[in-house]
């Protein structure tokens, strides 16, 4: 992968740090899914902060979750259900606030596809599937 321009690297770094911060909060806050945020952080850090990418990959608190995704394509059960619940809540908030019908339909389809993808991922092997 070629190195992006400096302004893009800064944007990737900011995104990576924000995603790590939110993912870290997800360890303590039950409705904030850690796994998707850490995957976003890894993606962004790989493009803008290789040193941060390695620190995230090797962090003792995150390594089990990230290895499960990387090697098994697995997402912890708790993370799957929280993510699906948040998708459902998000759609209902938009509906309650009279979002345009086209937006409700588009997001309904997108959220359904995303939820199906998450729910069909295996649970991590060798760990408590509800622990993350």
Coordinates of C-alpha atoms in Angstrom, one line a residue:
X1 CA 0.0 0.0 0.0
X2 CA 1.4 3.4 -0.9
X3 CA 1.7 6.1 1.7
X4 CA -1.1 8.6 1.6
X5 CA -0.5 12.4 1.5
X6 CA 0.3 14.0 4.9
X7 CA -3.1 15.6 5.2
X8 CA -4.8 12.2 4.7
X9 CA -2.4 10.6 7.2
X10 CA -3.5 13.2 9.8
X11 CA -7.2 12.4 9.2
X12 CA -6.5 8.7 9.5
X13 CA -4.6 9.3 12.7
X14 CA -7.4 11.3 14.2
X15 CA -10.0 8.7 13.2
X16 CA -7.8 5.9 14.7
X17 CA -7.3 7.7 18.0
X18 CA -11.0 8.5 18.2
X19 CA -12.0 4.9 17.5
X20 CA -9.5 3.6 20.0
X21 CA -10.9 6.0 22.6
X22 CA -14.5 5.0 21.9
X23 CA -13.5 1.3 21.8
X24 CA -11.8 1.6 25.1
X25 CA -15.0 3.1 26.6
X26 CA -16.8 0.1 25.3
X27 CA -14.9 -2.0 27.7
X28 CA -16.7 -0.3 30.6
X29 CA -20.0 0.9 28.9
X30 CA -22.2 -2.0 28.1
X31 CA -23.9 -0.5 25.0
X32 CA -20.8 0.5 23.2
X33 CA -19.4 -2.3 21.0
X34 CA -15.7 -2.5 21.3
X35 CA -14.9 -4.9 18.4
X36 CA -16.2 -2.8 15.5
X37 CA -14.5 0.3 16.9
X38 CA -11.2 -1.4 17.3
X39 CA -11.4 -2.8 13.7
X40 CA -12.0 0.8 12.5
X41 CA -9.1 2.0 14.5
X42 CA -6.8 -0.7 13.1
X43 CA -7.9 0.1 9.5
X44 CA -7.3 3.9 10.0
X45 CA -4.0 3.4 11.9
X46 CA -2.6 1.2 9.2
X47 CA -3.1 4.0 6.8
X48 CA -2.0 7.0 8.9
X49 CA -0.1 5.7 12.0
X50 CA 1.7 2.4 11.6
X51 CA 3.2 2.8 15.1
X52 CA -0.3 3.2 16.6
X53 CA -1.5 0.2 14.5
X54 CA 1.1 -2.0 16.1
X55 CA 0.4 -0.7 19.6
X56 CA -3.3 -1.5 19.2
X57 CA -2.6 -4.9 17.7
X58 CA -0.4 -5.9 20.7
X59 CA -2.4 -4.3 23.5
X60 CA -3.2 -7.0 26.1
X61 CA -6.8 -5.8 26.5
X62 CA -7.6 -5.9 22.8
X63 CA -5.5 -8.8 21.4
X64 CA -8.0 -11.6 22.1
X65 CA -10.8 -9.8 20.3
X66 CA -8.7 -8.7 17.4
X67 CA -7.1 -12.2 17.0
X68 CA -10.5 -13.8 17.0
X69 CA -11.6 -11.5 14.2
X70 CA -8.4 -11.9 12.2
X71 CA -8.0 -15.7 12.5
X72 CA -11.6 -16.9 12.8
X73 CA -13.8 -14.0 11.5
X74 CA -15.4 -14.3 14.9
X75 CA -17.3 -11.6 16.8
X76 CA -18.3 -12.1 20.5
X77 CA -22.0 -12.8 21.1
X78 CA -22.4 -9.8 23.3
X79 CA -20.9 -7.4 20.7
X80 CA -23.2 -8.8 18.0
X81 CA -26.4 -8.3 20.1
X82 CA -25.4 -4.8 21.3
X83 CA -24.6 -3.7 17.7
X84 CA -28.0 -5.1 16.5
X85 CA -29.8 -3.4 19.3
X86 CA -28.1 -0.1 18.5
X87 CA -29.0 -0.4 14.9
X88 CA -32.6 -1.0 15.8
X89 CA -32.7 1.9 18.2
X90 CA -31.1 4.2 15.6
X91 CA -33.7 3.3 13.0
X92 CA -36.5 3.8 15.5
X93 CA -35.2 7.2 16.5
X94 CA -35.1 8.3 12.9
X95 CA -38.6 7.0 12.4
X96 CA -39.9 8.7 15.5
X97 CA -38.4 12.0 14.3
X98 CA -40.2 11.7 10.9
X99 CA -37.1 11.0 8.7
X100 CA -37.9 10.8 5.0
X101 CA -39.3 7.5 3.8
X102 CA -36.5 6.9 1.3
X103 CA -34.0 7.2 4.2
X104 CA -35.9 4.9 6.4
X105 CA -36.1 2.3 3.6
X106 CA -32.4 2.6 2.7
X107 CA -31.2 2.4 6.3
X108 CA -33.6 -0.4 7.0
X109 CA -32.1 -2.4 4.2
X110 CA -28.5 -1.5 5.1
X111 CA -29.0 -2.1 8.9
X112 CA -30.7 -5.5 8.1
X113 CA -27.8 -6.6 5.9
X114 CA -25.3 -5.5 8.6
X115 CA -27.2 -7.2 11.4
X116 CA -27.4 -10.4 9.3
X117 CA -23.6 -10.2 8.6
X118 CA -22.9 -9.8 12.3
X119 CA -25.2 -12.5 13.5
X120 CA -23.8 -15.0 11.1
X121 CA -20.2 -14.5 12.3
X122 CA -19.0 -17.3 14.6
X123 CA -18.4 -16.8 18.3
X124 CA -14.7 -16.8 19.3
X125 CA -13.3 -20.2 20.2
X126 CA -11.5 -20.9 23.4
X127 CA -12.9 -17.8 25.2
X128 CA -16.1 -17.0 27.0
X129 CA -18.3 -15.8 24.0
X130 CA -20.1 -13.3 26.3
X131 CA -16.9 -11.8 27.8
X132 CA -16.3 -9.1 25.2

